[in-house]
Amino acid sequence: MNLQSSTKSFGGTQSIYSHASEACNCDMKFAVYLPPEDKGGKGTFPVLYWLSGLTCTEENFITKAGAQRIAAELGVVIVAPDTSPRGPKVPDDPDEAYDFGLGAGFYVNASQDPWSEHYNMYDYIARELPTLVSTAFPVDAARSGIFGHSMGGHGALTIHLKNPEIFKTCSAFSPIVAPSQVPWGIKALSNYLGPDEAAWAEHDASVLVSRIPSKTNILIDQGTADNFLKEQLKPEIFAAAADRAGQSYTLRMQDGYDHSYYFIASFVEDHVRWHMERL
Amino acid sequence: MNLQSSTKSFGGTQSIYSHASEACNCDMKFAVYLPPEDKGGKGTFPVLYWLSGLTCTEENFITKAGAQRIAAELGVVIVAPDTSPRGPKVPDDPDEAYDFGLGAGFYVNASQDPWSEHYNMYDYIARELPTLVSTAFPVDAARSGIFGHSMGGHGALTIHLKNPEIFKTCSAFSPIVAPSQVPWGIKALSNYLGPDEAAWAEHDASVLVSRIPSKTNILIDQGTADNFLKEQLKPEIFAAAADRAGQSYTLRMQDGYDHSYYFIASFVEDHVRWHMERL
């Protein structure tokens, strides 16, 4: 790992690292916030993984969400990775669209050429990054949660639902909950995974929620003034699927909030507290 | 005034407006945060003006500092203007350097060509903007304070010291306290104001602090790991001048913090509380 930057924040340290990723076959960056040392019990901290949305890098959350304050207060590490593989060898959307390719890894392992060589964000987030973080930082991996925004909300939900023993708690802001049924998701999944919709279902939270045997516990905040609510997000699909499956969840429609980091900043303390009460 | 954007944040509203500025002879933008309506006493709020540093616009503070949370809690309006005139007719540094011209108005009224037509940020901040804000928003102008960062800390200190009856409280992060004696300030003041150093003194906080008759009360936070501390900021010059003048101030050297918005975010709650206790 190479330290890219390190800055004191609320008594702790906000850093960015790069490293050679085996899953993505390129250098990847992630941000990590370490709370003040004296907030650790027995020298280790619980850890939350934050997954950002379309167009984001590892920097958006750490500069805009203001989560370091509550992470410092409660004593939790927050890891925020980039949203796709990067670098000169990594292919992008031929049209350079914002919703596919660079900045839009969608947290799946691509099976289709030319994406499969690098676009393996599922393995990166669910396997490689937690192993690296547990080795390199003072975290208690048994107390890991995951949360995210929009495409990253999709990532958090699906990775939690597929790995509830690793990521024990999950919350999301404005998540894509049914990628198989909305334009962003259909574009990404058909390109990364090919035409077989059975493969898509493995990364669709509204399908996965009916498949897992254990009871889960999920918090979703969705702004009512979100421009993407009706076409891309559709939280009612997840709610109906979870209800049918008898899975518990909390969906809060937040009046007047939009899709921006102003929304995330307004409720990120709630989310961090929610995870910490359960981890 | 034209509303450019409006976003719900911590129950209040974060907006950006543009308007034709008489002082700067161009369109100017400013951000304004209005706390939740029910936090206002008699329908009005105290108001803080935030002045940003070199290279910033009206957006840096509102996206990175996280001040909306405490502004919402305490019920205070925060106004964050751009840092220079802008637009196709506004001249920039011939070398397009970051420390002069666009993004670097230095909160003075330029007397030299070609700057004097537009670069009148002193009049804009000290006169035009408060009048506009008092007319357009539910603020109690008798409860106004000013704060800022780096070049904006210089602006906050000097505008407070020259107008303590308008801006009753003042705080600064990592301010330029003695522009007549440091490279950033010498470049800006000599270009905007010409070679007469008597004109510079009118915008040098370490000079002004010895000239005002009334007792002032100023809070300064300065990170010890700030790359600009020893060459550009030199808070000891202000401290010595204030001590000689018998003016009260608080200078806090914050161990390990740098010049970034991570530093500002870590202490902005302290600053807003400090102003509110005095307004």
Coordinates of C-alpha atoms in Angstrom, one line a residue:
Chain A
M1 CA 0.0 0.0 0.0
N2 CA 1.2 3.5 -0.8
L3 CA 0.0 6.4 1.3
Q4 CA -1.3 9.2 -1.0
S5 CA -2.3 11.7 1.6
S6 CA -3.0 12.0 5.3
T7 CA -4.8 14.8 7.0
K8 CA -5.8 15.3 10.6
S9 CA -9.6 15.5 11.0
F10 CA -11.6 15.7 14.2
G11 CA -8.6 14.4 16.2
G12 CA -8.3 11.4 13.9
T13 CA -6.6 10.8 10.5
Q14 CA -8.2 10.9 7.1
S15 CA -5.9 9.1 4.6
I16 CA -6.0 7.9 1.1
Y17 CA -4.0 4.8 0.0
S18 CA -3.3 3.2 -3.4
H19 CA -2.5 -0.4 -3.9
A20 CA -2.2 -3.0 -6.6
S21 CA -5.6 -4.8 -6.7
E22 CA -5.6 -8.5 -7.6
A23 CA -9.4 -8.5 -8.2
C24 CA -9.4 -5.4 -10.5
N25 CA -5.9 -6.0 -12.0
C26 CA -5.0 -2.4 -11.6
D27 CA -4.0 0.1 -8.9
M28 CA -7.0 1.0 -6.8
K29 CA -7.4 3.8 -4.3
F30 CA -9.4 3.9 -1.1
A31 CA -9.9 6.4 1.7
V32 CA -9.8 5.4 5.4
Y33 CA -10.7 7.4 8.4
L34 CA -9.1 6.4 11.7
P35 CA -10.7 7.9 14.8
P36 CA -8.6 9.3 17.6
E37 CA -6.6 6.5 19.2
D38 CA -8.1 6.9 22.6
K39 CA -11.5 6.0 21.2
G40 CA -10.5 2.4 20.5
G41 CA -11.5 -0.4 22.8
K42 CA -8.6 -2.8 23.2
G43 CA -6.9 -1.0 20.3
T44 CA -9.4 -1.9 17.6
F45 CA -12.4 -0.3 16.1
P46 CA -15.5 -1.5 14.3
V47 CA -15.4 -0.6 10.6
L48 CA -17.9 0.7 8.1
Y49 CA -17.4 0.4 4.4
W50 CA -18.9 3.3 2.4
L51 CA -19.7 2.7 -1.3
S52 CA -20.2 5.8 -3.4
G53 CA -22.4 6.4 -6.4
L54 CA -22.0 7.1 -10.1
T55 CA -19.1 9.4 -11.1
C56 CA -17.6 9.3 -7.6
T57 CA -14.1 8.5 -6.5
E58 CA -12.8 7.7 -3.1
E59 CA -12.8 11.5 -2.4
N60 CA -16.5 12.5 -2.6
F61 CA -17.6 11.0 0.7
I62 CA -14.6 12.1 2.7
T63 CA -14.9 15.7 1.5
K64 CA -18.6 16.2 1.5
A65 CA -20.4 13.9 4.0
G66 CA -18.9 15.2 7.2
A67 CA -18.9 11.7 8.7
Q68 CA -15.5 12.1 10.4
R69 CA -17.1 14.0 13.2
I70 CA -19.4 11.2 14.3
A71 CA -16.8 8.5 13.5
A72 CA -14.4 10.3 15.8
E73 CA -17.0 10.6 18.5
L74 CA -18.2 7.0 18.4
G75 CA -14.8 5.4 17.5
V76 CA -15.4 3.7 14.2
V77 CA -13.2 3.4 11.1
I78 CA -14.7 4.3 7.8
V79 CA -13.3 2.9 4.6
A80 CA -14.4 4.6 1.3
P81 CA -13.1 2.9 -1.9
D82 CA -13.2 4.2 -5.5
T83 CA -16.2 3.2 -7.6
S84 CA -14.5 1.4 -10.4
P85 CA -11.1 0.2 -11.7
R86 CA -9.0 3.0 -13.1
G87 CA -5.9 3.5 -15.2
P88 CA -4.7 3.6 -18.8
K89 CA -5.5 0.0 -19.4
V90 CA -9.0 0.1 -18.1
P91 CA -11.7 0.4 -20.8
D92 CA -14.4 3.0 -20.4
D93 CA -17.9 3.4 -21.9
P94 CA -17.4 3.9 -25.6
D95 CA -19.5 7.0 -25.3
E96 CA -17.8 8.1 -22.1
A97 CA -21.2 8.2 -20.5
Y98 CA -21.3 8.8 -16.7
D99 CA -23.4 5.8 -16.0
F100 CA -21.1 3.0 -17.2
G101 CA -17.4 2.2 -17.2
L102 CA -15.1 4.4 -15.2
G103 CA -16.8 5.6 -12.1
A104 CA -19.6 3.1 -12.6
G105 CA -18.3 -0.3 -11.6
F106 CA -21.7 -1.3 -10.1
Y107 CA -20.1 -3.7 -7.6
V108 CA -20.3 -6.8 -9.8
N109 CA -17.7 -9.1 -11.3
A110 CA -18.0 -8.6 -15.1
S111 CA -18.2 -11.7 -17.2
Q112 CA -18.1 -10.0 -20.6
D113 CA -15.3 -8.8 -22.7
P114 CA -13.7 -6.2 -22.5
W115 CA -14.9 -5.6 -19.0
S116 CA -14.1 -8.8 -17.2
E117 CA -10.3 -8.1 -17.0
H118 CA -10.7 -5.2 -14.6
Y119 CA -14.3 -4.7 -13.6
N120 CA -14.5 -7.0 -10.6
M121 CA -15.7 -4.6 -8.0
Y122 CA -17.8 -7.3 -6.2
D123 CA -14.7 -9.4 -5.4
Y124 CA -12.8 -6.2 -4.6
I125 CA -15.3 -4.9 -2.1
A126 CA -16.5 -8.2 -0.6
R127 CA -13.2 -10.0 -0.5
E128 CA -10.0 -8.2 -1.2
L129 CA -10.6 -4.9 0.5
P130 CA -11.8 -6.3 3.9
T131 CA -8.8 -8.6 4.0
L132 CA -6.4 -5.7 3.3
V133 CA -8.1 -3.4 5.8
S134 CA -8.1 -6.0 8.5
T135 CA -4.4 -6.6 8.0
A136 CA -3.3 -3.0 7.7
F137 CA -5.5 -1.1 10.2
P138 CA -6.7 -1.6 13.8
V139 CA -10.2 -2.9 13.0
D140 CA -12.3 -5.6 14.5
A141 CA -13.5 -7.4 11.4
A142 CA -16.2 -9.1 13.3
R143 CA -17.8 -5.7 13.7
S144 CA -18.1 -4.7 10.0
G145 CA -21.0 -2.9 8.4
I146 CA -21.6 -1.5 4.9
F147 CA -23.4 1.6 3.6
G148 CA -23.6 3.6 0.4
H149 CA -25.4 6.0 -1.9
S150 CA -27.3 5.5 -5.1
M151 CA -25.2 2.9 -7.1
G152 CA -23.2 2.5 -3.9
G153 CA -26.5 1.9 -2.0
H154 CA -27.1 -0.9 -4.5
G155 CA -23.6 -2.2 -3.8
A156 CA -24.2 -2.0 0.0
L157 CA -27.5 -3.8 -0.2
T158 CA -26.4 -6.6 -2.5
I159 CA -23.0 -7.2 -0.8
H160 CA -24.7 -7.3 2.6
L161 CA -27.5 -9.6 1.4
K162 CA -24.9 -12.0 -0.1
N163 CA -22.5 -11.8 2.8
P164 CA -24.4 -11.0 6.0
E165 CA -21.8 -12.9 8.0
I166 CA -19.1 -10.5 6.8
F167 CA -21.0 -7.2 6.6
K168 CA -23.4 -7.5 9.5
T169 CA -25.3 -4.3 9.1
C170 CA -26.4 -2.3 6.0
S171 CA -27.8 1.1 5.3
A172 CA -28.3 3.1 2.1
F173 CA -29.1 6.6 0.9
S174 CA -31.2 6.8 -2.3
P175 CA -30.1 3.3 -3.4
I176 CA -30.8 1.6 -6.7
V177 CA -32.8 -1.3 -5.3
A178 CA -33.9 -3.1 -8.4
P179 CA -31.2 -2.7 -11.1
S180 CA -32.8 -5.3 -13.3
Q181 CA -35.8 -3.1 -13.8
V182 CA -34.3 0.4 -14.2
P183 CA -32.3 2.1 -17.0
W184 CA -29.0 2.6 -15.0
G185 CA -29.1 -1.0 -13.9
I186 CA -30.1 -2.6 -17.2
K187 CA -27.3 -0.8 -19.0
A188 CA -24.7 -1.8 -16.5
L189 CA -25.8 -5.4 -15.9
S190 CA -26.3 -6.2 -19.5
N191 CA -22.9 -4.9 -20.4
Y192 CA -21.0 -6.3 -17.5
L193 CA -22.9 -9.6 -17.2
G194 CA -24.4 -10.3 -20.6
P195 CA -28.0 -10.9 -21.6
D196 CA -28.8 -13.7 -19.1
E197 CA -31.0 -12.1 -16.5
A198 CA -30.4 -15.0 -14.1
A199 CA -26.9 -13.5 -13.7
W200 CA -28.4 -10.0 -13.0
A201 CA -30.6 -11.4 -10.3
E202 CA -27.5 -12.3 -8.3
H203 CA -26.9 -8.5 -8.0
D204 CA -30.4 -7.3 -7.6
A205 CA -31.3 -6.4 -4.0
S206 CA -35.0 -6.8 -4.6
V207 CA -34.4 -10.4 -5.7
L208 CA -31.7 -11.2 -3.1
V209 CA -33.9 -10.1 -0.2
S210 CA -36.3 -12.9 -0.9
R211 CA -33.5 -15.5 -1.1
I212 CA -31.5 -15.2 2.0
P213 CA -32.5 -17.5 4.9
S214 CA -31.4 -15.3 7.8
K215 CA -33.3 -12.3 9.1
T216 CA -31.6 -9.1 8.0
N217 CA -31.9 -5.5 9.2
I218 CA -31.6 -2.7 6.7
L219 CA -32.0 1.0 6.9
I220 CA -32.8 3.0 3.8
D221 CA -33.2 6.8 3.6
Q222 CA -34.7 8.2 0.4
G223 CA -35.4 11.9 -0.4
T224 CA -38.8 12.7 -1.8
A225 CA -37.3 15.5 -4.0
D226 CA -34.8 13.2 -5.6
N227 CA -34.8 13.6 -9.4
F228 CA -34.0 9.9 -9.9
L229 CA -36.6 8.6 -7.5
K230 CA -39.3 7.6 -10.0
E231 CA -37.2 6.3 -12.9
Q232 CA -34.1 4.8 -11.4
L233 CA -34.5 4.2 -7.6
K234 CA -38.0 2.9 -7.0
P235 CA -37.7 1.9 -3.3
E236 CA -41.2 0.6 -3.4
I237 CA -39.9 -2.4 -5.4
F238 CA -37.5 -3.4 -2.6
A239 CA -40.1 -2.7 0.1
A240 CA -42.7 -5.0 -1.6
A241 CA -40.1 -7.7 -2.1
A242 CA -38.9 -7.5 1.5
D243 CA -42.5 -7.5 2.8
R244 CA -43.2 -10.6 0.8
A245 CA -40.1 -12.3 2.1
G246 CA -40.9 -11.3 5.7
Q247 CA -37.5 -9.5 6.0
S248 CA -37.3 -6.6 8.3
Y249 CA -36.1 -3.2 7.0
T250 CA -36.7 0.5 7.6
L251 CA -37.5 2.7 4.7
R252 CA -37.7 6.4 5.5
M253 CA -39.0 8.8 2.9
Q254 CA -37.3 12.1 3.8
D255 CA -39.5 15.0 2.8
G256 CA -37.9 17.5 0.4
Y257 CA -34.4 16.1 0.2
D258 CA -32.7 15.5 -3.1
H259 CA -30.0 13.1 -4.4
S260 CA -27.0 15.1 -3.3
Y261 CA -24.4 14.9 -0.6
Y262 CA -26.4 17.6 1.3
F263 CA -28.9 14.8 1.9
I264 CA -26.2 12.4 2.9
A265 CA -24.6 14.9 5.3
S266 CA -28.0 15.6 6.9
F267 CA -28.5 12.0 7.9
V268 CA -25.0 10.4 8.0
E269 CA -24.9 10.7 11.8
D270 CA -28.1 8.8 12.0
H271 CA -26.7 6.0 9.8
V272 CA -23.4 5.7 11.7
R273 CA -25.2 5.6 15.0
W274 CA -27.6 3.0 13.6
H275 CA -24.7 0.7 12.6
M276 CA -22.9 1.2 15.9
E277 CA -26.0 0.3 17.9
R278 CA -26.0 -3.1 16.0
L279 CA -22.4 -3.9 15.7
Chain B
M1 CA -31.4 38.1 -7.5
N2 CA -31.6 34.9 -9.4
L3 CA -31.8 31.6 -7.6
Q4 CA -29.2 29.2 -9.0
S5 CA -29.9 26.2 -6.8
S6 CA -31.7 25.3 -3.7
T7 CA -31.2 22.1 -1.7
K8 CA -32.6 20.9 1.6
S9 CA -29.9 20.5 4.2
F10 CA -30.4 19.6 7.9
G11 CA -34.0 20.7 7.7
G12 CA -33.0 24.1 6.3
T13 CA -32.2 25.3 2.8
Q14 CA -28.8 25.7 1.2
S15 CA -29.2 28.1 -1.8
I16 CA -27.0 29.8 -4.3
Y17 CA -28.0 33.1 -5.8
S18 CA -26.5 35.3 -8.5
H19 CA -27.1 39.1 -8.8
A20 CA -25.8 42.1 -10.6
S21 CA -23.2 43.6 -8.3
E22 CA -22.8 47.4 -8.3
A23 CA -19.5 47.3 -6.4
C24 CA -17.9 44.7 -8.7
N25 CA -19.6 45.7 -11.9
C26 CA -20.4 42.1 -12.8
D27 CA -22.7 39.3 -11.8
M28 CA -21.7 37.9 -8.4
K29 CA -22.7 34.7 -6.7
F30 CA -23.2 33.9 -3.1
A31 CA -24.4 30.9 -1.1
V32 CA -26.9 31.3 1.8
Y33 CA -28.0 28.7 4.3
L34 CA -31.3 29.3 6.0
P35 CA -31.9 27.2 9.1
P36 CA -35.3 25.5 9.7
E37 CA -37.9 28.1 10.1
D38 CA -38.9 27.0 13.6
K39 CA -35.4 27.9 14.9
G40 CA -35.9 31.6 14.3
G41 CA -36.8 34.0 17.1
K42 CA -39.4 36.5 16.0
G43 CA -38.9 35.2 12.4
T44 CA -35.3 36.5 12.1
F45 CA -31.9 34.9 12.5
P46 CA -28.5 36.2 13.3
V47 CA -26.2 36.0 10.3
L48 CA -22.6 35.0 9.8
Y49 CA -20.6 35.9 6.7
W50 CA -18.0 33.4 5.6
L51 CA -15.1 34.5 3.4
S52 CA -13.3 31.8 1.5
G53 CA -9.6 31.6 0.6
L54 CA -7.6 31.6 -2.6
T55 CA -9.0 29.6 -5.6
C56 CA -12.4 29.2 -3.9
T57 CA -15.9 30.1 -5.1
E58 CA -19.1 30.3 -3.1
E59 CA -19.3 26.5 -3.2
N60 CA -16.2 25.3 -1.2
F61 CA -17.5 26.2 2.2
I62 CA -21.0 24.9 1.7
T63 CA -19.9 21.5 0.3
K64 CA -16.9 20.8 2.6
A65 CA -17.2 22.5 6.0
G66 CA -20.3 20.8 7.2
A67 CA -21.5 24.0 9.0
Q68 CA -25.1 23.6 8.1
R69 CA -25.5 21.1 10.9
I70 CA -24.6 23.5 13.7
A71 CA -26.3 26.5 11.9
A72 CA -29.5 24.5 11.8
E73 CA -29.2 23.6 15.5
L74 CA -28.4 27.1 16.7
G75 CA -30.6 28.9 14.2
V76 CA -28.1 31.1 12.3
V77 CA -28.0 32.2 8.6
I78 CA -24.6 31.7 6.9
V79 CA -23.8 33.7 3.8
A80 CA -20.8 32.6 1.7
P81 CA -19.9 34.8 -1.2
D82 CA -17.5 34.1 -4.1
T83 CA -13.9 35.3 -3.6
S84 CA -13.5 37.7 -6.6
P85 CA -15.5 39.2 -9.4
R86 CA -16.0 36.8 -12.3
G87 CA -17.1 36.9 -15.9
P88 CA -15.8 37.4 -19.4
K89 CA -15.0 41.1 -18.8
V90 CA -13.1 40.6 -15.6
P91 CA -9.3 40.6 -16.0
D92 CA -7.2 37.8 -14.5
D93 CA -3.6 37.5 -13.5
P94 CA -1.6 37.6 -16.8
D95 CA 0.1 34.3 -15.7
E96 CA -3.2 32.9 -14.5
A97 CA -1.6 32.3 -11.1
Y98 CA -3.8 31.0 -8.4
D99 CA -2.9 33.8 -5.9
F100 CA -4.0 36.9 -7.8
G101 CA -7.0 37.9 -10.0
L102 CA -9.9 35.4 -10.4
G103 CA -10.5 33.6 -7.1
A104 CA -8.1 36.0 -5.3
G105 CA -9.9 39.3 -4.8
F106 CA -8.3 39.8 -1.4
Y107 CA -11.3 41.8 -0.1
V108 CA -9.9 45.2 -1.1
N109 CA -11.1 48.0 -3.5
A110 CA -8.5 48.1 -6.2
S111 CA -7.3 51.5 -7.2
Q112 CA -5.0 50.4 -10.1
D113 CA -5.9 49.7 -13.7
P114 CA -7.1 47.2 -15.0
W115 CA -8.3 45.9 -11.6
S116 CA -10.3 48.9 -10.3
E117 CA -13.3 48.4 -12.6
H118 CA -14.3 45.1 -11.0
Y119 CA -12.0 44.2 -8.1
N120 CA -13.9 45.9 -5.3
M121 CA -14.5 43.1 -2.9
Y122 CA -14.2 45.3 0.1
D123 CA -17.2 47.4 -0.8
Y124 CA -19.0 44.2 -2.0
I125 CA -18.6 42.4 1.3
A126 CA -18.7 45.3 3.8
R127 CA -21.5 47.3 2.1
E128 CA -23.4 45.8 -0.8
L129 CA -23.9 42.2 0.3
P130 CA -25.1 42.9 3.9
T131 CA -27.6 45.4 2.5
L132 CA -28.8 42.8 0.0
V133 CA -29.0 40.0 2.6
S134 CA -30.9 42.1 5.1
T135 CA -33.4 43.0 2.4
A136 CA -33.9 39.5 1.0
F137 CA -33.6 37.2 3.9
P138 CA -35.0 37.0 7.5
V139 CA -31.9 38.2 9.2
D140 CA -31.4 40.5 12.2
A141 CA -28.5 42.7 10.9
A142 CA -27.8 43.9 14.4
R143 CA -26.5 40.4 15.1
S144 CA -23.9 40.0 12.3
G145 CA -20.6 38.3 12.5
I146 CA -17.8 37.5 10.0
F147 CA -15.4 34.6 9.6
G148 CA -13.2 33.1 7.0
H149 CA -10.2 31.0 6.0
S150 CA -6.7 32.0 4.8
M151 CA -7.2 35.0 2.4
G152 CA -10.8 35.0 3.7
G153 CA -9.5 35.1 7.2
H154 CA -7.6 38.2 6.2
G155 CA -10.9 39.5 4.8
A156 CA -12.8 38.7 8.0
L157 CA -10.2 40.3 10.3
T158 CA -9.8 43.5 8.3
I159 CA -13.5 44.0 7.5
H160 CA -14.3 43.4 11.2
L161 CA -11.6 45.7 12.4
K162 CA -12.8 48.5 10.0
N163 CA -16.5 47.9 10.7
P164 CA -16.9 46.5 14.2
E165 CA -20.3 48.2 14.4
I166 CA -21.6 46.1 11.4
F167 CA -19.7 42.8 11.9
K168 CA -19.7 42.5 15.7
T169 CA -17.8 39.3 16.0
C170 CA -14.9 37.8 14.0
S171 CA -13.1 34.5 13.8
A172 CA -10.6 33.1 11.3
F173 CA -9.0 29.8 10.3
S174 CA -5.4 30.0 9.2
P175 CA -5.7 33.7 8.3
I176 CA -3.2 35.9 6.4
V177 CA -2.7 38.3 9.3
A178 CA 0.0 40.6 7.9
P179 CA -0.4 40.8 4.1
S180 CA 2.0 43.7 3.8
Q181 CA 4.8 41.4 5.0
V182 CA 4.2 38.1 3.2
P183 CA 4.4 37.1 -0.5
W184 CA 0.7 36.4 -1.1
G185 CA -0.2 39.8 0.3
I186 CA 2.6 41.8 -1.2
K187 CA 1.7 40.5 -4.7
A188 CA -2.0 41.2 -4.2
L189 CA -1.8 44.6 -2.5
S190 CA 0.9 46.0 -4.8
N191 CA -1.1 45.0 -7.9
Y192 CA -4.5 46.1 -6.6
L193 CA -3.5 49.1 -4.6
G194 CA -0.2 50.3 -6.1
P195 CA 3.2 50.8 -4.5
D196 CA 2.0 53.1 -1.6
E197 CA 2.3 51.0 1.5
A198 CA 0.1 53.4 3.4
A199 CA -2.8 52.1 1.3
W200 CA -1.8 48.5 2.1
A201 CA -1.9 49.3 5.8
E202 CA -5.7 50.0 5.5
H203 CA -6.1 46.3 4.7
D204 CA -3.5 44.7 7.1
A205 CA -5.0 43.2 10.2
S206 CA -1.8 43.5 12.1
V207 CA -1.8 47.3 11.5
L208 CA -5.5 47.8 11.9
V209 CA -5.6 46.1 15.3
S210 CA -3.5 48.9 16.8
R211 CA -5.6 51.6 15.3
I212 CA -9.2 50.9 16.4
P213 CA -10.3 52.5 19.6
S214 CA -12.9 50.0 20.7
K215 CA -12.0 46.7 22.4
T216 CA -12.4 43.8 20.0
N217 CA -12.8 40.1 20.4
I218 CA -11.3 37.8 17.9
L219 CA -10.8 34.0 17.7
I220 CA -8.1 32.6 15.4
D221 CA -7.5 28.9 14.9
Q222 CA -4.2 27.9 13.2
G223 CA -3.0 24.4 12.4
T224 CA 0.6 23.6 13.3
A225 CA 1.0 21.4 10.2
D226 CA -0.1 24.1 7.8
N227 CA 2.3 24.3 4.9
F228 CA 1.8 28.0 4.6
L229 CA 2.3 28.8 8.3
K230 CA 5.8 30.0 8.3
E231 CA 5.9 31.9 5.0
Q232 CA 2.4 33.3 4.4
L233 CA 0.4 33.3 7.6
K234 CA 2.7 34.2 10.6
P235 CA 0.0 34.6 13.3
E236 CA 2.7 35.7 15.7
I237 CA 2.8 39.1 13.9
F238 CA -0.9 39.7 14.7
A239 CA -0.5 38.4 18.2
A240 CA 2.4 40.8 18.9
A241 CA 0.5 43.7 17.4
A242 CA -2.7 42.9 19.3
D243 CA -0.7 42.5 22.5
R244 CA 1.0 45.9 22.0
A245 CA -2.4 47.5 21.4
G246 CA -3.9 45.9 24.4
Q247 CA -6.6 44.2 22.2
S248 CA -8.1 41.0 23.3
Y249 CA -8.0 37.9 21.0
T250 CA -7.7 34.2 21.2
L251 CA -5.1 32.4 19.1
R252 CA -5.3 28.6 19.3
M253 CA -2.4 26.6 17.7
Q254 CA -4.1 23.3 16.8
D255 CA -1.6 20.5 16.8
G256 CA -1.2 18.6 13.6
Y257 CA -3.9 20.3 11.5
D258 CA -3.1 21.5 8.0
H259 CA -4.5 24.2 5.8
S260 CA -7.4 22.2 4.3
Y261 CA -11.2 22.1 4.8
Y262 CA -10.6 19.0 7.0
F263 CA -9.2 21.5 9.5
I264 CA -12.1 23.9 9.1
A265 CA -14.7 21.1 9.4
S266 CA -13.1 19.9 12.6
F267 CA -13.5 23.3 14.4
V268 CA -16.4 25.1 12.5
E269 CA -18.8 24.1 15.2
D270 CA -16.6 25.8 17.8
H271 CA -16.5 28.9 15.7
V272 CA -20.2 29.1 15.1
R273 CA -20.9 28.6 18.8
W274 CA -18.3 31.2 19.7
H275 CA -20.1 33.8 17.5
M276 CA -23.5 32.9 18.7
E277 CA -22.5 33.3 22.3
R278 CA -21.5 36.9 21.6
L279 CA -24.1 38.0 19.1

